[in-house]
Amino acid sequence: MAAEAALAGGAQVALYDSMASVGRKFLLAGKGGLNLTHSDPPDLFLSRYGERRAQVAPWLAEFGADAIRTWARGLGVETYVGSSGRVFPTDMKAAPLLRAWLRRLRQAGMMIHVRHRWHGWDEKKALCFETPQGTTSVRADAVILALGGGSWPKLGSNGAWVPLLAGRSISIAPLRPANCGFDVGWTEHFRTKFAGHPVKTVGVVAKSPTGAVMRRMGEFVITETGVEGGVIYAVASCLRDEIEATGRGTLRLDLAPDRELPRLIKDLSQPRGKKTIATHLQRRAHIDGVKAGLLREIVPKEDFADPTRLAAAIKALPLTLTAPRPLEEAISTAGGVTCEALDKRLMLKALPGVFCAGEMVDWEAPTGGYLLTACFASGRTAGVGAVAWLTERAGRAKA
């Protein structure tokens, strides 16, 4: 997107990629259906960027959700809004869009150099690349870095750029997992019986160290080590921050979000006669399978005999999380080049002519199209900014 914006501004553009082909993480994002953006109203959309809302807002003002759908249509890819509000290509695939995009960029004059891994600058301020043929240097009038965070390192974004920029006195927040799973420490019985099972339609509540409360509805999956999945990712930033601050995080699960607590107490207070507690839970509260397993994993045995305590547990089951999963397993990355190190055009204040875009900048968002939207928008901001900076520099030279 940065290349496209720079080409549109009249610049000559060369794209260097460390991998054997471009767009590999983009293709991975489309593996289960390419979620390009979201149909949320603007204010709700912006709220997904949390503490970085103010920094991300100008990017989206220039290239937001509607602009992405128009852009995709220009590449021959129609989109639709799913039942969750997420926006997808009608064929759900990333590859046709990427092929059409690269074809258009090549026709516009963009040169692509693959298997070129950037590793800093030489003494003449030229870019240095490691290639299969050895080291090569390239001089450029402006540089846009879109090096990713530290998630999915096998696709190229391994965070190796951090010491290169830190060595130039660039402010960088530590890279941390975002949209990640968490370790729980299940008993052997629960892990053996339920690992891989989805937990459907639950409410979750998480609280950050600052007291901010996040409430979401959705689904997640029990894993060998803990939990992961859509609704977990939606509150992952709160949980991660709480673990960093206190050593553990607490996720409260509402296993019966369609029933209020008083009704649940009333339902569970019905005589069960000779029926087992498992049958009683299934009949009176529709709690069975993995949800019943979670109750038995966490709730003291004596509470099953008390309808009030059992109902309270069903509505706010405290799940203790011990650690986020490693960065390389995360869907995305928090941290990176701080927004304070960049100007409004995303140019590094300490390195004029060098711009940053995408996940390597310090912002984060949940899955749902918000990640790709801000990546697209920041790329466009950097591309437009690079052309504007070059134009200004040329004007000063003439003067």
GROMACS .gro file of C-alpha atoms in nm:
model
  399
    1MET     CA    1   0.000   0.000   0.000
    2ALA     CA    2   0.291   0.234   0.069
    3ALA     CA    3   0.435   0.149  -0.273
    4GLU     CA    4   0.100   0.211  -0.440
    5ALA     CA    5   0.062   0.551  -0.277
    6ALA     CA    6   0.418   0.651  -0.369
    7LEU     CA    7   0.367   0.540  -0.731
    8ALA     CA    8   0.046   0.742  -0.749
    9GLY     CA    9   0.245   1.044  -0.631
   10GLY     CA   10   0.490   1.009  -0.921
   11ALA     CA   11   0.779   0.837  -0.741
   12GLN     CA   12   0.989   0.556  -0.880
   13VAL     CA   13   0.944   0.263  -0.644
   14ALA     CA   14   1.139  -0.055  -0.572
   15LEU     CA   15   1.004  -0.309  -0.323
   16TYR     CA   16   1.247  -0.536  -0.137
   17ASP     CA   17   1.119  -0.847   0.042
   18SER     CA   18   1.318  -1.094   0.249
   19MET     CA   19   1.103  -1.388   0.141
   20ALA     CA   20   1.094  -1.570  -0.194
   21SER     CA   21   0.764  -1.402  -0.283
   22VAL     CA   22   0.574  -1.101  -0.155
   23GLY     CA   23   0.259  -1.088   0.055
   24ARG     CA   24   0.306  -1.414   0.243
   25LYS     CA   25   0.152  -1.289   0.566
   26PHE     CA   26  -0.133  -1.138   0.363
   27LEU     CA   27  -0.197  -1.481   0.216
   28LEU     CA   28  -0.188  -1.637   0.563
   29ALA     CA   29  -0.446  -1.382   0.680
   30GLY     CA   30  -0.675  -1.512   0.407
   31LYS     CA   31  -0.629  -1.879   0.489
   32GLY     CA   32  -0.964  -1.905   0.666
   33GLY     CA   33  -1.131  -1.627   0.466
   34LEU     CA   34  -0.971  -1.287   0.406
   35ASN     CA   35  -1.119  -1.046   0.662
   36LEU     CA   36  -1.030  -0.716   0.494
   37THR     CA   37  -1.206  -0.473   0.726
   38HIS     CA   38  -1.519  -0.425   0.940
   39SER     CA   39  -1.851  -0.248   0.898
   40ASP     CA   40  -1.853  -0.093   1.247
   41PRO     CA   41  -1.964   0.275   1.268
   42PRO     CA   42  -1.657   0.507   1.270
   43ASP     CA   43  -1.651   0.578   1.646
   44LEU     CA   44  -1.686   0.211   1.740
   45PHE     CA   45  -1.427   0.120   1.477
   46LEU     CA   46  -1.176   0.367   1.622
   47SER     CA   47  -1.239   0.242   1.976
   48ARG     CA   48  -1.081  -0.091   1.875
   49TYR     CA   49  -0.738   0.077   1.876
   50GLY     CA   50  -0.751   0.154   2.247
   51GLU     CA   51  -0.481   0.389   2.371
   52ARG     CA   52  -0.358   0.452   2.016
   53ARG     CA   53  -0.696   0.568   1.886
   54ALA     CA   54  -0.580   0.928   1.845
   55GLN     CA   55  -0.271   0.826   1.646
   56VAL     CA   56  -0.456   0.583   1.419
   57ALA     CA   57  -0.753   0.814   1.352
   58PRO     CA   58  -0.577   1.034   1.091
   59TRP     CA   59  -0.470   0.725   0.893
   60LEU     CA   60  -0.824   0.592   0.882
   61ALA     CA   61  -0.966   0.933   0.798
   62GLU     CA   62  -0.774   0.914   0.471
   63PHE     CA   63  -0.816   0.542   0.403
   64GLY     CA   64  -1.077   0.365   0.613
   65ALA     CA   65  -1.314   0.071   0.575
   66ASP     CA   66  -1.520   0.218   0.288
   67ALA     CA   67  -1.205   0.315   0.099
   68ILE     CA   68  -1.071  -0.040   0.131
   69ARG     CA   69  -1.388  -0.184  -0.021
   70THR     CA   70  -1.367   0.066  -0.309
   71TRP     CA   71  -0.999  -0.016  -0.357
   72ALA     CA   72  -1.073  -0.390  -0.370
   73ARG     CA   73  -1.350  -0.329  -0.624
   74GLY     CA   74  -1.098  -0.145  -0.838
   75LEU     CA   75  -0.895  -0.466  -0.845
   76GLY     CA   76  -1.199  -0.663  -0.960
   77VAL     CA   77  -1.276  -0.804  -0.615
   78GLU     CA   78  -1.624  -0.748  -0.475
   79THR     CA   79  -1.681  -0.765  -0.099
   80TYR     CA   80  -1.969  -0.839   0.134
   81VAL     CA   81  -2.054  -0.785   0.501
   82GLY     CA   82  -2.084  -1.107   0.699
   83SER     CA   83  -2.328  -1.169   0.983
   84SER     CA   84  -2.064  -1.059   1.235
   85GLY     CA   85  -2.011  -0.726   1.057
   86ARG     CA   86  -1.678  -0.837   0.913
   87VAL     CA   87  -1.603  -0.760   0.549
   88PHE     CA   88  -1.474  -1.032   0.314
   89PRO     CA   89  -1.411  -1.076  -0.059
   90THR     CA   90  -1.706  -1.261  -0.209
   91ASP     CA   91  -1.482  -1.561  -0.282
   92MET     CA   92  -1.322  -1.535   0.067
   93LYS     CA   93  -0.975  -1.570  -0.088
   94ALA     CA   94  -0.660  -1.358  -0.061
   95ALA     CA   95  -0.465  -1.493  -0.360
   96PRO     CA   96  -0.680  -1.346  -0.644
   97LEU     CA   97  -0.670  -1.003  -0.483
   98LEU     CA   98  -0.294  -1.018  -0.429
   99ARG     CA   99  -0.231  -1.129  -0.787
  100ALA     CA  100  -0.443  -0.846  -0.928
  101TRP     CA  101  -0.275  -0.595  -0.698
  102LEU     CA  102   0.079  -0.699  -0.790
  103ARG     CA  103  -0.009  -0.697  -1.157
  104ARG     CA  104  -0.135  -0.340  -1.130
  105LEU     CA  105   0.172  -0.229  -0.934
  106ARG     CA  106   0.411  -0.385  -1.186
  107GLN     CA  107   0.224  -0.216  -1.471
  108ALA     CA  108   0.267   0.113  -1.284
  109GLY     CA  109   0.644   0.057  -1.284
  110MET     CA  110   0.718  -0.096  -0.945
  111MET     CA  111   1.026  -0.319  -0.936
  112ILE     CA  112   1.022  -0.617  -0.698
  113HIS     CA  113   1.335  -0.771  -0.547
  114VAL     CA  114   1.278  -1.088  -0.343
  115ARG     CA  115   1.518  -1.273  -0.112
  116HIS     CA  116   1.662  -0.939  -0.004
  117ARG     CA  117   1.683  -0.913   0.375
  118TRP     CA  118   1.760  -0.563   0.498
  119HIS     CA  119   2.024  -0.537   0.771
  120GLY     CA  120   2.086  -0.168   0.811
  121TRP     CA  121   2.289   0.104   0.645
  122ASP     CA  122   2.653   0.122   0.540
  123GLU     CA  123   2.896   0.406   0.612
  124LYS     CA  124   2.768   0.590   0.303
  125LYS     CA  125   2.406   0.569   0.428
  126ALA     CA  126   2.310   0.316   0.161
  127LEU     CA  127   2.070   0.035   0.245
  128CYS     CA  128   2.240  -0.302   0.292
  129PHE     CA  129   2.072  -0.626   0.189
  130GLU     CA  130   2.171  -0.989   0.231
  131THR     CA  131   2.086  -1.186  -0.084
  132PRO     CA  132   2.161  -1.537  -0.214
  133GLN     CA  133   2.439  -1.373  -0.420
  134GLY     CA  134   2.589  -1.194  -0.121
  135THR     CA  135   2.562  -0.845   0.026
  136THR     CA  136   2.442  -0.558  -0.189
  137SER     CA  137   2.392  -0.186  -0.124
  138VAL     CA  138   2.116   0.036  -0.256
  139ARG     CA  139   2.081   0.412  -0.237
  140ALA     CA  140   1.736   0.568  -0.214
  141ASP     CA  141   1.600   0.920  -0.183
  142ALA     CA  142   1.337   0.801   0.066
  143VAL     CA  143   1.285   0.472   0.247
  144ILE     CA  144   0.965   0.316   0.380
  145LEU     CA  145   1.016   0.035   0.631
  146ALA     CA  146   0.727  -0.211   0.664
  147LEU     CA  147   0.908  -0.488   0.850
  148GLY     CA  148   0.626  -0.632   1.060
  149GLY     CA  149   0.638  -0.718   1.428
  150GLY     CA  150   0.758  -1.045   1.576
  151SER     CA  151   0.465  -1.278   1.511
  152TRP     CA  152   0.486  -1.554   1.249
  153PRO     CA  153   0.866  -1.517   1.208
  154LYS     CA  154   0.878  -1.796   0.949
  155LEU     CA  155   0.698  -1.556   0.714
  156GLY     CA  156   0.965  -1.290   0.758
  157SER     CA  157   0.854  -1.068   1.046
  158ASN     CA  158   1.106  -1.178   1.306
  159GLY     CA  159   1.180  -0.847   1.479
  160ALA     CA  160   1.542  -0.845   1.361
  161TRP     CA  161   1.502  -0.477   1.277
  162VAL     CA  162   1.466  -0.374   1.643
  163PRO     CA  163   1.840  -0.346   1.727
  164LEU     CA  164   1.906  -0.179   1.390
  165LEU     CA  165   1.674   0.110   1.473
  166ALA     CA  166   1.745   0.110   1.846
  167GLY     CA  167   2.112   0.159   1.755
  168ARG     CA  168   2.005   0.482   1.583
  169SER     CA  169   1.840   0.608   1.902
  170ILE     CA  170   1.488   0.533   1.779
  171SER     CA  171   1.237   0.485   2.061
  172ILE     CA  172   1.096   0.130   2.045
  173ALA     CA  173   0.844  -0.027   2.282
  174PRO     CA  174   0.919  -0.396   2.352
  175LEU     CA  175   0.748  -0.636   2.114
  176ARG     CA  176   0.473  -0.832   2.290
  177PRO     CA  177   0.214  -1.087   2.177
  178ALA     CA  178  -0.128  -0.955   2.075
  179ASN     CA  179  -0.431  -1.155   1.965
  180CYS     CA  180  -0.280  -1.452   2.140
  181GLY     CA  181  -0.378  -1.753   2.346
  182PHE     CA  182  -0.303  -1.796   2.716
  183ASP     CA  183  -0.176  -2.071   2.943
  184VAL     CA  184  -0.410  -2.196   3.215
  185GLY     CA  185  -0.262  -2.508   3.373
  186TRP     CA  186  -0.544  -2.757   3.328
  187THR     CA  187  -0.564  -3.077   3.525
  188GLU     CA  188  -0.459  -3.382   3.326
  189HIS     CA  189  -0.819  -3.510   3.325
  190PHE     CA  190  -0.963  -3.190   3.179
  191ARG     CA  191  -0.686  -3.147   2.923
  192THR     CA  192  -0.716  -3.505   2.800
  193LYS     CA  193  -1.095  -3.488   2.771
  194PHE     CA  194  -1.150  -3.138   2.632
  195ALA     CA  195  -0.840  -3.010   2.446
  196GLY     CA  196  -0.957  -2.904   2.102
  197HIS     CA  197  -1.320  -2.850   2.205
  198PRO     CA  198  -1.488  -2.518   2.120
  199VAL     CA  199  -1.668  -2.325   2.393
  200LYS     CA  200  -1.954  -2.157   2.212
  201THR     CA  201  -2.151  -1.842   2.289
  202VAL     CA  202  -2.008  -1.715   2.612
  203GLY     CA  203  -1.965  -1.374   2.761
  204VAL     CA  204  -1.620  -1.275   2.887
  205VAL     CA  205  -1.503  -0.997   3.115
  206ALA     CA  206  -1.142  -0.888   3.155
  207LYS     CA  207  -0.996  -0.601   3.355
  208SER     CA  208  -0.670  -0.418   3.283
  209PRO     CA  209  -0.428  -0.296   3.555
  210THR     CA  210  -0.566   0.058   3.502
  211GLY     CA  211  -0.917  -0.061   3.588
  212ALA     CA  212  -1.050  -0.060   3.232
  213VAL     CA  213  -1.309  -0.333   3.182
  214MET     CA  214  -1.362  -0.515   2.852
  215ARG     CA  215  -1.681  -0.715   2.792
  216ARG     CA  216  -1.725  -0.928   2.483
  217MET     CA  217  -1.940  -1.212   2.351
  218GLY     CA  218  -1.812  -1.492   2.133
  219GLU     CA  219  -1.640  -1.829   2.124
  220PHE     CA  220  -1.303  -1.978   2.211
  221VAL     CA  221  -1.122  -2.311   2.206
  222ILE     CA  222  -0.972  -2.521   2.483
  223THR     CA  223  -0.609  -2.604   2.401
  224GLU     CA  224  -0.353  -2.839   2.552
  225THR     CA  225  -0.201  -2.544   2.738
  226GLY     CA  226  -0.497  -2.315   2.793
  227VAL     CA  227  -0.736  -2.111   2.579
  228GLU     CA  228  -0.733  -1.933   2.243
  229GLY     CA  229  -0.977  -1.806   1.981
  230GLY     CA  230  -1.184  -1.507   1.878
  231VAL     CA  231  -1.329  -1.382   2.206
  232ILE     CA  232  -0.996  -1.445   2.384
  233TYR     CA  233  -0.815  -1.235   2.123
  234ALA     CA  234  -1.071  -0.957   2.171
  235VAL     CA  235  -0.966  -0.909   2.536
  236ALA     CA  236  -0.605  -1.029   2.504
  237SER     CA  237  -0.449  -0.686   2.559
  238CYS     CA  238  -0.620  -0.652   2.899
  239LEU     CA  239  -0.524  -1.002   3.005
  240ARG     CA  240  -0.163  -0.966   2.889
  241ASP     CA  241  -0.122  -0.635   3.071
  242GLU     CA  242  -0.274  -0.777   3.390
  243ILE     CA  243  -0.037  -1.073   3.383
  244GLU     CA  244   0.261  -0.843   3.330
  245ALA     CA  245   0.152  -0.625   3.622
  246THR     CA  246   0.045  -0.891   3.875
  247GLY     CA  247   0.181  -1.224   3.756
  248ARG     CA  248  -0.156  -1.366   3.658
  249GLY     CA  249  -0.477  -1.269   3.483
  250THR     CA  250  -0.840  -1.345   3.556
  251LEU     CA  251  -1.096  -1.400   3.283
  252ARG     CA  252  -1.457  -1.423   3.399
  253LEU     CA  253  -1.680  -1.643   3.184
  254ASP     CA  254  -2.055  -1.618   3.154
  255LEU     CA  255  -2.148  -1.970   3.046
  256ALA     CA  256  -2.519  -1.884   3.015
  257PRO     CA  257  -2.530  -1.535   2.863
  258ASP     CA  258  -2.895  -1.571   2.760
  259ARG     CA  259  -3.016  -1.607   3.121
  260GLU     CA  260  -3.011  -1.353   3.403
  261LEU     CA  261  -2.878  -1.463   3.742
  262PRO     CA  262  -3.217  -1.463   3.927
  263ARG     CA  263  -3.373  -1.686   3.663
  264LEU     CA  264  -3.075  -1.919   3.669
  265ILE     CA  265  -3.096  -1.950   4.047
  266LYS     CA  266  -3.467  -2.026   4.019
  267ASP     CA  267  -3.409  -2.286   3.747
  268LEU     CA  268  -3.132  -2.462   3.940
  269SER     CA  269  -3.341  -2.457   4.259
  270GLN     CA  270  -3.596  -2.691   4.105
  271PRO     CA  271  -3.592  -3.035   4.271
  272ARG     CA  272  -3.373  -3.279   4.084
  273GLY     CA  273  -3.494  -3.591   4.259
  274LYS     CA  274  -3.283  -3.889   4.161
  275LYS     CA  275  -3.130  -3.713   3.861
  276THR     CA  276  -2.753  -3.660   3.859
  277ILE     CA  277  -2.617  -3.309   3.888
  278ALA     CA  278  -2.495  -3.340   3.527
  279THR     CA  279  -2.848  -3.412   3.406
  280HIS     CA  280  -2.987  -3.133   3.626
  281LEU     CA  281  -2.739  -2.882   3.481
  282GLN     CA  282  -2.817  -2.985   3.126
  283ARG     CA  283  -3.195  -2.979   3.176
  284ARG     CA  284  -3.227  -2.665   3.387
  285ALA     CA  285  -2.938  -2.449   3.258
  286HIS     CA  286  -2.843  -2.608   2.923
  287ILE     CA  287  -2.492  -2.658   3.061
  288ASP     CA  288  -2.322  -2.974   2.941
  289GLY     CA  289  -2.010  -3.096   2.761
  290VAL     CA  290  -1.711  -2.866   2.785
  291LYS     CA  291  -1.904  -2.600   2.977
  292ALA     CA  292  -1.991  -2.854   3.246
  293GLY     CA  293  -1.628  -2.964   3.235
  294LEU     CA  294  -1.513  -2.609   3.303
  295LEU     CA  295  -1.743  -2.586   3.603
  296ARG     CA  296  -1.605  -2.910   3.748
  297GLU     CA  297  -1.249  -2.794   3.678
  298ILE     CA  298  -1.290  -2.468   3.870
  299VAL     CA  299  -1.588  -2.477   4.110
  300PRO     CA  300  -1.553  -2.647   4.452
  301LYS     CA  301  -1.752  -2.969   4.473
  302GLU     CA  302  -1.968  -2.844   4.760
  303ASP     CA  303  -2.092  -2.548   4.550
  304PHE     CA  304  -2.275  -2.785   4.315
  305ALA     CA  305  -2.522  -2.853   4.598
  306ASP     CA  306  -2.601  -2.482   4.640
  307PRO     CA  307  -2.810  -2.336   4.353
  308THR     CA  308  -2.714  -1.979   4.439
  309ARG     CA  309  -2.340  -2.040   4.440
  310LEU     CA  310  -2.361  -2.266   4.134
  311ALA     CA  311  -2.559  -2.006   3.938
  312ALA     CA  312  -2.310  -1.735   4.039
  313ALA     CA  313  -2.025  -1.953   3.910
  314ILE     CA  314  -2.204  -2.014   3.580
  315LYS     CA  315  -2.251  -1.638   3.531
  316ALA     CA  316  -1.898  -1.534   3.635
  317LEU     CA  317  -1.664  -1.834   3.629
  318PRO     CA  318  -1.313  -1.714   3.725
  319LEU     CA  319  -1.050  -1.863   3.494
  320THR     CA  320  -0.693  -1.795   3.605
  321LEU     CA  321  -0.440  -1.736   3.326
  322THR     CA  322  -0.071  -1.773   3.400
  323ALA     CA  323   0.099  -1.644   3.083
  324PRO     CA  324   0.034  -1.536   2.725
  325ARG     CA  325   0.153  -1.779   2.459
  326PRO     CA  326   0.493  -1.695   2.302
  327LEU     CA  327   0.523  -1.404   2.058
  328GLU     CA  328   0.595  -1.630   1.761
  329GLU     CA  329   0.254  -1.798   1.810
  330ALA     CA  330   0.058  -1.473   1.826
  331ILE     CA  331  -0.154  -1.347   1.538
  332SER     CA  332  -0.011  -0.998   1.576
  333THR     CA  333   0.232  -0.788   1.777
  334ALA     CA  334   0.202  -0.503   2.023
  335GLY     CA  335   0.494  -0.266   2.069
  336GLY     CA  336   0.736  -0.140   1.807
  337VAL     CA  337   0.844   0.205   1.692
  338THR     CA  338   0.665   0.444   1.924
  339CYS     CA  339   0.425   0.693   1.770
  340GLU     CA  340   0.618   0.966   1.950
  341ALA     CA  341   0.925   0.879   1.739
  342LEU     CA  342   0.728   0.952   1.420
  343ASP     CA  343   0.580   1.265   1.273
  344LYS     CA  344   0.227   1.282   1.132
  345ARG     CA  345   0.355   1.147   0.798
  346LEU     CA  346   0.507   0.846   0.981
  347MET     CA  347   0.860   0.970   0.917
  348LEU     CA  348   1.117   0.899   1.186
  349LYS     CA  349   1.203   1.229   1.351
  350ALA     CA  350   1.559   1.113   1.411
  351LEU     CA  351   1.607   0.985   1.053
  352PRO     CA  352   1.460   1.226   0.797
  353GLY     CA  353   1.353   1.045   0.482
  354VAL     CA  354   1.289   0.714   0.661
  355PHE     CA  355   0.924   0.622   0.716
  356CYS     CA  356   0.761   0.332   0.905
  357ALA     CA  357   0.431   0.157   0.843
  358GLY     CA  358   0.224  -0.140   0.954
  359GLU     CA  359   0.274  -0.370   1.245
  360MET     CA  360   0.623  -0.243   1.327
  361VAL     CA  361   0.461   0.075   1.465
  362ASP     CA  362   0.340   0.064   1.826
  363TRP     CA  363  -0.034   0.007   1.797
  364GLU     CA  364  -0.255  -0.298   1.831
  365ALA     CA  365  -0.612  -0.404   1.761
  366PRO     CA  366  -0.824  -0.717   1.787
  367THR     CA  367  -0.891  -0.941   1.491
  368GLY     CA  368  -1.199  -0.864   1.285
  369GLY     CA  369  -1.052  -0.656   1.003
  370TYR     CA  370  -0.909  -0.385   1.228
  371LEU     CA  371  -0.551  -0.510   1.192
  372LEU     CA  372  -0.547  -0.513   0.812
  373THR     CA  373  -0.732  -0.182   0.790
  374ALA     CA  374  -0.473   0.003   0.998
  375CYS     CA  375  -0.188  -0.169   0.812
  376PHE     CA  376  -0.335  -0.056   0.479
  377ALA     CA  377  -0.401   0.294   0.609
  378SER     CA  378  -0.058   0.341   0.769
  379GLY     CA  379   0.108   0.220   0.447
  380ARG     CA  380  -0.084   0.476   0.248
  381THR     CA  381   0.004   0.750   0.500
  382ALA     CA  382   0.374   0.663   0.476
  383GLY     CA  383   0.367   0.646   0.094
  384VAL     CA  384   0.192   0.981   0.059
  385GLY     CA  385   0.420   1.128   0.326
  386ALA     CA  386   0.737   1.010   0.151
  387VAL     CA  387   0.634   1.174  -0.176
  388ALA     CA  388   0.543   1.497   0.005
  389TRP     CA  389   0.879   1.500   0.184
  390LEU     CA  390   1.067   1.444  -0.144
  391THR     CA  391   0.871   1.724  -0.309
  392GLU     CA  392   0.948   1.962  -0.024
  393ARG     CA  393   1.318   1.870  -0.034
  394ALA     CA  394   1.330   1.928  -0.410
  395GLY     CA  395   1.165   2.265  -0.362
  396ARG     CA  396   1.422   2.369  -0.100
  397ALA     CA  397   1.706   2.257  -0.328
  398LYS     CA  398   1.575   2.476  -0.611
  399ALA     CA  399   1.537   2.771  -0.380
   0.00000   0.00000   0.00000
